[in-house]
mmCIF file of C-alpha atoms and ligand atoms in Angstrom:
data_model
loop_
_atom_site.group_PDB
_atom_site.id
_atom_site.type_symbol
_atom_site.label_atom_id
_atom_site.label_comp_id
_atom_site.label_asym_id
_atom_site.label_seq_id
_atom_site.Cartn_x
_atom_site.Cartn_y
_atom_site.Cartn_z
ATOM 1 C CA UNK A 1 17.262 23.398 -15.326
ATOM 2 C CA UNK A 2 20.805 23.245 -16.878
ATOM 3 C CA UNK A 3 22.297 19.885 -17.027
ATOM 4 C CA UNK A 4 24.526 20.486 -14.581
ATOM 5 C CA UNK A 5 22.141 21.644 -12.085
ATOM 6 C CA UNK A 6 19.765 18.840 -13.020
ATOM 7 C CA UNK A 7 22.566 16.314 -11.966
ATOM 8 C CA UNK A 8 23.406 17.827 -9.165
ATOM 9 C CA UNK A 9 19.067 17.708 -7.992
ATOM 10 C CA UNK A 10 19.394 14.510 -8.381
ATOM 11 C CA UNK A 11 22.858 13.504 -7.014
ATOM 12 C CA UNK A 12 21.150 15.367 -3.582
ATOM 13 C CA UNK A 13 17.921 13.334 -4.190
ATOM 14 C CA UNK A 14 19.452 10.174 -4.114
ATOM 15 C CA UNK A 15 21.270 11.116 -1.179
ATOM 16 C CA UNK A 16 18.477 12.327 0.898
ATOM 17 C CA UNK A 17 16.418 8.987 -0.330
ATOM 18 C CA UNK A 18 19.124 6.434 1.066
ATOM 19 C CA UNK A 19 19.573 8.094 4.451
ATOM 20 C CA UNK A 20 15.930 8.186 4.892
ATOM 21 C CA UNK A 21 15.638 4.387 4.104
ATOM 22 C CA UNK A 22 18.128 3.759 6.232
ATOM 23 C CA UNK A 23 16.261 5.628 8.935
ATOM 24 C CA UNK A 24 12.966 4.177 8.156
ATOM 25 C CA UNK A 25 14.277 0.636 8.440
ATOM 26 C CA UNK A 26 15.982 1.415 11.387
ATOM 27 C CA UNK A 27 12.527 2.970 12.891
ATOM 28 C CA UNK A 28 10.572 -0.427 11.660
ATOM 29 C CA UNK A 29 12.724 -2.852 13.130
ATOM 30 C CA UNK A 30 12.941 -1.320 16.394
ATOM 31 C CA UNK A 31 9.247 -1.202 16.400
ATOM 32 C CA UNK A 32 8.752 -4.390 15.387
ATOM 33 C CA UNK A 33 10.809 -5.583 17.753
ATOM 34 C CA UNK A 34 8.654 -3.590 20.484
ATOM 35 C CA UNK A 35 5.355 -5.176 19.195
ATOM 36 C CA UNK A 36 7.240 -9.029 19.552
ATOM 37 C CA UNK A 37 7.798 -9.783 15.883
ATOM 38 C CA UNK A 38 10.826 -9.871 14.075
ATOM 39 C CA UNK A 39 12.157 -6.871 11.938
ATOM 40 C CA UNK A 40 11.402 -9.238 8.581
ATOM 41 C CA UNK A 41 7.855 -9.392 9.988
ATOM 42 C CA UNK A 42 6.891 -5.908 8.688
ATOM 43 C CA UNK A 43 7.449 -5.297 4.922
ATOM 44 C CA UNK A 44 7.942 -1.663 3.751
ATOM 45 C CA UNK A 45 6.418 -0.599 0.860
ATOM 46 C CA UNK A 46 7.575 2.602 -0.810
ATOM 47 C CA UNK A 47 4.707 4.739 -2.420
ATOM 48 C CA UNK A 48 5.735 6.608 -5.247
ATOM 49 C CA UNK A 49 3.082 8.425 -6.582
ATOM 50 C CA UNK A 50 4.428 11.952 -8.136
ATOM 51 C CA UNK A 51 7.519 10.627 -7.753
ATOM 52 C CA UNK A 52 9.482 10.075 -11.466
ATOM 53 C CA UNK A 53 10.876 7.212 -12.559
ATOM 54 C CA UNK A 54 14.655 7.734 -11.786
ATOM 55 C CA UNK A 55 14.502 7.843 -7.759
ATOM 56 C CA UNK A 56 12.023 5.208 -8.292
ATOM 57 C CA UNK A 57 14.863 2.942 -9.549
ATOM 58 C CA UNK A 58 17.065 4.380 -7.130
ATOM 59 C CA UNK A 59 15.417 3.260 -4.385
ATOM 60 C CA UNK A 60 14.923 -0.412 -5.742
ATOM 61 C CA UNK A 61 18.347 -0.269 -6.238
ATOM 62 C CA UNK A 62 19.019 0.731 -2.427
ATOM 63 C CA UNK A 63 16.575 -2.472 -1.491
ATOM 64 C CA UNK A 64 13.189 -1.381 -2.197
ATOM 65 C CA UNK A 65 11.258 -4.981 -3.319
ATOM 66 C CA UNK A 66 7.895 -3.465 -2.792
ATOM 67 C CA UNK A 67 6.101 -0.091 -4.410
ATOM 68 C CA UNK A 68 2.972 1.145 -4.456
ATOM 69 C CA UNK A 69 0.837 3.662 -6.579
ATOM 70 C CA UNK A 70 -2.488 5.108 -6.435
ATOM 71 C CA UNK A 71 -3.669 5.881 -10.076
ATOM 72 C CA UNK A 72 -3.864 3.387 -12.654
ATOM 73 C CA UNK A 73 -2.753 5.883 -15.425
ATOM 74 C CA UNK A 74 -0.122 7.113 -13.687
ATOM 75 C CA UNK A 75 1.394 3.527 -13.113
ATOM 76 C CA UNK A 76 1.217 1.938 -16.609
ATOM 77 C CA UNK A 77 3.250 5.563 -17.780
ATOM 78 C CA UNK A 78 5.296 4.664 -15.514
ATOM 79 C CA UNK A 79 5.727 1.447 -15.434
ATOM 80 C CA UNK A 80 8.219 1.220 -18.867
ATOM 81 C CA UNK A 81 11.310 3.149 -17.104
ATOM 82 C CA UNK A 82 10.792 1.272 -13.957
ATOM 83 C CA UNK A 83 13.358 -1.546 -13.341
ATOM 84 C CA UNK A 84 10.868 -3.751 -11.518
ATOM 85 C CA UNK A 85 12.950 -7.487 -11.558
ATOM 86 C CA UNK A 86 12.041 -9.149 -8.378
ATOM 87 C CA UNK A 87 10.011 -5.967 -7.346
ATOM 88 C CA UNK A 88 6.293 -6.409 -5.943
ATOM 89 C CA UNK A 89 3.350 -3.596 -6.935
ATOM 90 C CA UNK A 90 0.664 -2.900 -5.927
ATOM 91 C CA UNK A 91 -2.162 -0.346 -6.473
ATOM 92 C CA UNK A 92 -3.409 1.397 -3.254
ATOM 93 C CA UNK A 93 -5.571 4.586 -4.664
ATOM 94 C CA UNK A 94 -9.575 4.053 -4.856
ATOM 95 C CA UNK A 95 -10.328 1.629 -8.320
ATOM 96 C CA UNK A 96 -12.964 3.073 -10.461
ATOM 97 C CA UNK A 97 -14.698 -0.252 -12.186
ATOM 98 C CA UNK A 98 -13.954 1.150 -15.453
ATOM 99 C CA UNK A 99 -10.086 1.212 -15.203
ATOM 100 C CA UNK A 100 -9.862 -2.375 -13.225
ATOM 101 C CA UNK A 101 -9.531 -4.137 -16.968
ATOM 102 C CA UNK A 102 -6.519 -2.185 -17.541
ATOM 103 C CA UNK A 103 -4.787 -2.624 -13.863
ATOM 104 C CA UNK A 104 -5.400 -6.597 -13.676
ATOM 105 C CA UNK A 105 -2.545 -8.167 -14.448
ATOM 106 C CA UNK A 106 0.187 -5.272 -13.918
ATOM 107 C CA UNK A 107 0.025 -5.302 -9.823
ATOM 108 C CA UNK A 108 0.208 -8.819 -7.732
ATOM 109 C CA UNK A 109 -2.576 -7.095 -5.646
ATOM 110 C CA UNK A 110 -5.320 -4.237 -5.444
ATOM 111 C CA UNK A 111 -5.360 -3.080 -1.612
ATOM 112 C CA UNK A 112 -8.365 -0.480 -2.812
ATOM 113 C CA UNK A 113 -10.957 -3.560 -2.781
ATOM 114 C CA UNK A 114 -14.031 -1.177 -1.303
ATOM 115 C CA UNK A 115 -17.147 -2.763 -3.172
ATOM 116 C CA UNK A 116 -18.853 -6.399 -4.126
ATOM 117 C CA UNK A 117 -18.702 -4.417 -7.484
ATOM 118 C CA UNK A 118 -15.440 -3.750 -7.894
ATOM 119 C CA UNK A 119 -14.674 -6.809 -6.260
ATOM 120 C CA UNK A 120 -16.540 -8.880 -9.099
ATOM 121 C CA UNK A 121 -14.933 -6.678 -11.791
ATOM 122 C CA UNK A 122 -11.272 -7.790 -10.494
ATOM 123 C CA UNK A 123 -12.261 -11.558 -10.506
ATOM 124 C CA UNK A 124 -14.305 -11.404 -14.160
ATOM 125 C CA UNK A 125 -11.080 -9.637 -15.487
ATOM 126 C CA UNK A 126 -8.872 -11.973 -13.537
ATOM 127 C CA UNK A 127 -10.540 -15.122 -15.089
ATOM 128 C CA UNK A 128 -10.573 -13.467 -18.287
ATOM 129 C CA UNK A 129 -6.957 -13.287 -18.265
ATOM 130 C CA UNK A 130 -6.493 -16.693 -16.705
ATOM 131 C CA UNK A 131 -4.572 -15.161 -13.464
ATOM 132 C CA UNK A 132 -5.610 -14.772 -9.920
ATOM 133 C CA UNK A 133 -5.173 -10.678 -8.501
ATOM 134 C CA UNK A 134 -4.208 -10.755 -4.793
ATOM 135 C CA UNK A 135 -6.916 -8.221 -2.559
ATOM 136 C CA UNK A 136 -6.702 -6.859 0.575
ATOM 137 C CA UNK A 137 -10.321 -4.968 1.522
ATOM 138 C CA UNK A 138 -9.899 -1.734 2.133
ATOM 139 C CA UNK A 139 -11.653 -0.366 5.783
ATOM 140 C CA UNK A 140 -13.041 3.277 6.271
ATOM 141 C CA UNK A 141 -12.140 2.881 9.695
ATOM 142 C CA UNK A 142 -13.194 5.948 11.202
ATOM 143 C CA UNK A 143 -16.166 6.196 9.002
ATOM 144 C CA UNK A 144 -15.014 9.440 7.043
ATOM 145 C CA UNK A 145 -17.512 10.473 4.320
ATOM 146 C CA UNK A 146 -14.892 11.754 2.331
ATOM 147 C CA UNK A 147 -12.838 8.387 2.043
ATOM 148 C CA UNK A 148 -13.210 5.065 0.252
ATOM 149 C CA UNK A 149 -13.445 1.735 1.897
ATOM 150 C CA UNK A 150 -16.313 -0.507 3.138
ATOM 151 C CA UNK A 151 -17.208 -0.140 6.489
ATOM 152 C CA UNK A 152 -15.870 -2.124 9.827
ATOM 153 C CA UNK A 153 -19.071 -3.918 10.461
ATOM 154 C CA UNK A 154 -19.809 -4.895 7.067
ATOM 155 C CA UNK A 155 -16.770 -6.755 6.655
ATOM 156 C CA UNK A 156 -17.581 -9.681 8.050
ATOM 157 C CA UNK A 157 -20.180 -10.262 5.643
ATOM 158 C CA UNK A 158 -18.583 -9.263 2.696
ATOM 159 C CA UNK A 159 -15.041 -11.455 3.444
ATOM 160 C CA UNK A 160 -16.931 -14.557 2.922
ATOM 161 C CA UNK A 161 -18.667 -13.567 -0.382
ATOM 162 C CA UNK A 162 -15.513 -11.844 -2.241
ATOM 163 C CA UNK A 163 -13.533 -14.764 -0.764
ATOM 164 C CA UNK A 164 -15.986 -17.065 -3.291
ATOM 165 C CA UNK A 165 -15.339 -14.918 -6.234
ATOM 166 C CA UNK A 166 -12.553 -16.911 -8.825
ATOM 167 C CA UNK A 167 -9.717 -14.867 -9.895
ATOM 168 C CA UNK A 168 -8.826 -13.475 -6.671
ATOM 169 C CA UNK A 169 -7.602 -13.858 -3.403
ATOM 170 C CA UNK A 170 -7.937 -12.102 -0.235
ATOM 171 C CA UNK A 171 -4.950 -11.339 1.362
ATOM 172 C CA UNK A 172 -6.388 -8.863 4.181
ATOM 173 C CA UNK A 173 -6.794 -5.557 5.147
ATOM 174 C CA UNK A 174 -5.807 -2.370 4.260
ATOM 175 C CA UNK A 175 -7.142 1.148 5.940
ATOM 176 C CA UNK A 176 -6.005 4.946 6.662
ATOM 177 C CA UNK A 177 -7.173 6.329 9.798
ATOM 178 C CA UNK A 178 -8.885 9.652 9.821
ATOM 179 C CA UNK A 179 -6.186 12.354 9.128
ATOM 180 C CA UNK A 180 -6.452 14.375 12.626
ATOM 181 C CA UNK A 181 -6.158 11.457 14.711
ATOM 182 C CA UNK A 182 -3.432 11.082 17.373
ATOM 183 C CA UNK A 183 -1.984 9.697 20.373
ATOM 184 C CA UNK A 184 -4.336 6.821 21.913
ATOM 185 C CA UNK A 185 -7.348 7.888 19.064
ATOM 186 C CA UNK A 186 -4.785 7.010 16.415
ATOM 187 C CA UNK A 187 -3.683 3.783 18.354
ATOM 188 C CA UNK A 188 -7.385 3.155 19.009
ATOM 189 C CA UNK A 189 -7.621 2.840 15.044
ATOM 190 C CA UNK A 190 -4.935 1.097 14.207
ATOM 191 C CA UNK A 191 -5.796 -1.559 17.056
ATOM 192 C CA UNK A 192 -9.230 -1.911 16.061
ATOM 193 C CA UNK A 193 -7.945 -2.610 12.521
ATOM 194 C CA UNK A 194 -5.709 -5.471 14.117
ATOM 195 C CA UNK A 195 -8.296 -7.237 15.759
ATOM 196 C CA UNK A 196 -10.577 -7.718 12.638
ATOM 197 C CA UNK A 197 -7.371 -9.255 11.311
ATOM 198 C CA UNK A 198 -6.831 -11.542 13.972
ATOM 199 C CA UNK A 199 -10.648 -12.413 14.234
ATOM 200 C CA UNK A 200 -10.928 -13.038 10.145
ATOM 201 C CA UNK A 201 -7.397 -14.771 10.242
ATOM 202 C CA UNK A 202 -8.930 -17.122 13.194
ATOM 203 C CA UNK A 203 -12.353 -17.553 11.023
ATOM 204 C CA UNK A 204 -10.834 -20.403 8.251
ATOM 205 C CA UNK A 205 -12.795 -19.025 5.902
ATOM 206 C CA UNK A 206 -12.402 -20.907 2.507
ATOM 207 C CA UNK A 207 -10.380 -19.820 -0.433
ATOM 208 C CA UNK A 208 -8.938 -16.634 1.830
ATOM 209 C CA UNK A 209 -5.577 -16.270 3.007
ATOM 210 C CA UNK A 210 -5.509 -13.328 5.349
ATOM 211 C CA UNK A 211 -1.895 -12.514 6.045
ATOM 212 C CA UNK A 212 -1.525 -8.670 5.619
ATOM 213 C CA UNK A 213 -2.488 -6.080 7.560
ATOM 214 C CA UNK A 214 -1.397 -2.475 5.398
ATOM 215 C CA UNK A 215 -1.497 0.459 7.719
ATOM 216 C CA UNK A 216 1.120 3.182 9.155
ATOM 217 C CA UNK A 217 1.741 6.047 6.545
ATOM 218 C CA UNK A 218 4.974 8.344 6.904
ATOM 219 C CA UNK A 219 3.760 10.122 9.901
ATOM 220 C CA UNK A 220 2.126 7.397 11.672
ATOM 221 C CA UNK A 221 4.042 3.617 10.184
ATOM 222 C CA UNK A 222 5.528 3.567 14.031
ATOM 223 C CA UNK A 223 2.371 3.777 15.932
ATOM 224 C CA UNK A 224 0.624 1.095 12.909
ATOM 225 C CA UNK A 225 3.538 -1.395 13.937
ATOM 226 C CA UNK A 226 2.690 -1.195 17.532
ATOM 227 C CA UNK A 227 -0.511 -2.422 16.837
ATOM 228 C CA UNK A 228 0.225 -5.016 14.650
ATOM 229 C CA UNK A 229 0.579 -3.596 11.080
ATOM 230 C CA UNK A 230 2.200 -6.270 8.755
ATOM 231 C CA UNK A 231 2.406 -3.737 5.653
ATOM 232 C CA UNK A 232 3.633 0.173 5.718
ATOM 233 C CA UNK A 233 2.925 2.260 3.201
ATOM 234 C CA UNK A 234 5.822 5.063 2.820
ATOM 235 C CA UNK A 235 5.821 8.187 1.134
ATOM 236 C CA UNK A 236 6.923 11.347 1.521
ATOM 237 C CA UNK A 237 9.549 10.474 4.387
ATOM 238 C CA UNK A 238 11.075 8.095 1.788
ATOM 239 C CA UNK A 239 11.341 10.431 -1.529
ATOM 240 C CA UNK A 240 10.720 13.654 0.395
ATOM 241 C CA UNK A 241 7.617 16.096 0.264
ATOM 242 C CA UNK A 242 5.795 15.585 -2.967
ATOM 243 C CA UNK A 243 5.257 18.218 -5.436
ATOM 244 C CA UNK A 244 1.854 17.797 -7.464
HETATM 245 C C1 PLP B 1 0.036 8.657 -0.519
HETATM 246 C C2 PLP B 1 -0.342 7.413 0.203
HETATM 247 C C3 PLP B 1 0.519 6.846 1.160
HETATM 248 C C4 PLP B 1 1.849 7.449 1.577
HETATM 249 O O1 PLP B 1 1.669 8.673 2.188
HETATM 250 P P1 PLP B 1 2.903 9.416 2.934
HETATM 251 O O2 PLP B 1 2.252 10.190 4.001
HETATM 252 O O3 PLP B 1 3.548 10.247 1.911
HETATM 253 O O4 PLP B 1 3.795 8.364 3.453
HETATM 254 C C5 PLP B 1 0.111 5.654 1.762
HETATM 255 N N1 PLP B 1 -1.060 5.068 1.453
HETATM 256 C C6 PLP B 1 -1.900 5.580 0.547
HETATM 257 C C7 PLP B 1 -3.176 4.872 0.262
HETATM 258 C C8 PLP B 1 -1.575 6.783 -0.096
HETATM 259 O O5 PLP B 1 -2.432 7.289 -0.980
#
């Protein structure tokens, strides 16, 4: 690309990425209102893997206070150019054991807790470090071989032993319904989702502090308000398609 052309790409980028905020906040808030909360009661995150470091910043300059990314590597290249004062991350992709010693420390919280294991690895790293890493567990909720997460039923037991673990604290849930899922299936998901959250929330366990509940994705954050989502987790409708 020529420089001029390269400025212009961007120029348009930036553009495109503030009326679409503007339209995503617009779409929370009235949905939040629907579901009886306040606009401020549903926090947009804006998920910016692929995306490079300049419309990062442009967003957080346009408001964004929250990102997330899915790959460890890809975050700490990243993570130099970003302007991140008074900016929240977190890491959302499936955590391989091996890389949690390099991610603890450089997101507030991990909402990819699927395992005791990994689980353990996050709070021995954690105390290591002297710092507590926020969790959310993340659900398989429509029990899809191909995807990460602990199941529904076995959360119940699990909550109460990660809760114990030092180093960490659980914040809540995080989950991605099954990709061809619509209409009342998809609600049926997301609500499903919302009651473990209320049921866990009502349990007192010790040492947890359940108060997210991360679900919605660009073509479904609407519907995942409805039903009670605390947390959305934006993409493509915020940067624009992503190119791999
Ligand atoms: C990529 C990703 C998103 C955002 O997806 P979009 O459809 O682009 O909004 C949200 N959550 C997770 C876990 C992701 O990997």
């Amino acid at each position: 690309m020529t420089e001029r052309s390269l400025t212009e790409y961007r120029e348009k980028r930036c553009r495109h990425i503030e009326e679409n905020l503007k339209e995503i906040r617009d779409n929370i808030a009235e949905a939040a209102i629907r579901s009886g909360r306040s606009p401020e009661a549903v926090q947009l995150m804006a998920v910016t893997k692929t995306v490079e470091p300049f419309f990062i910043n442009h967003a957080i300059r346009c408001g964004i206070d929250l990102i997330g990314e899915n790959r460890v590597q890809e975050f700490l290249g990243k993570k130099p150019e970003l302007e991140l004062d008074g900016v929240d991350c977190h890491l959302i992709g499936h955590l391989q054991t091996n890389k949690v010693k390099q991610i603890v420390g450089e997101v507030s919280t991990i909402q990819s807790v699927d395992s005791l294991k990994v689980a353990k690895e996050i709070s021995k790293q954690s105390v290591n470090r002297d710092l507590v890493t926020k969790v959310l567990l993340e659900v398989n909720v429509g029990e899809e071989e191909s995807k990460s997460g602990m199941t529904y039923e076995a959360v119940p037991e699990l909550l109460p032993e990660i809760a114990e673990l030092p180093g960490l604290s659980v914040e809540g849930f995080m989950a991605i319904p099954p990709l061809w899922a619509e209409g009342a299936e998809l609600r049926g998901y997301f609500s499903k989702m919302n009651q473990l959250y209320v049921d866990m929330k009502a349990q007192n366990i010790d040492n947890i502090n359940v108060n997210i509940l991360s679900m919605g994705m660009s073509a479904d954050y609407v519907q995942a308000i409805l039903e009670g989502a605390t947390l959305v987790r934006v993409g493509s409708s915020l940067f624009g398609a992503r190119v791999y």
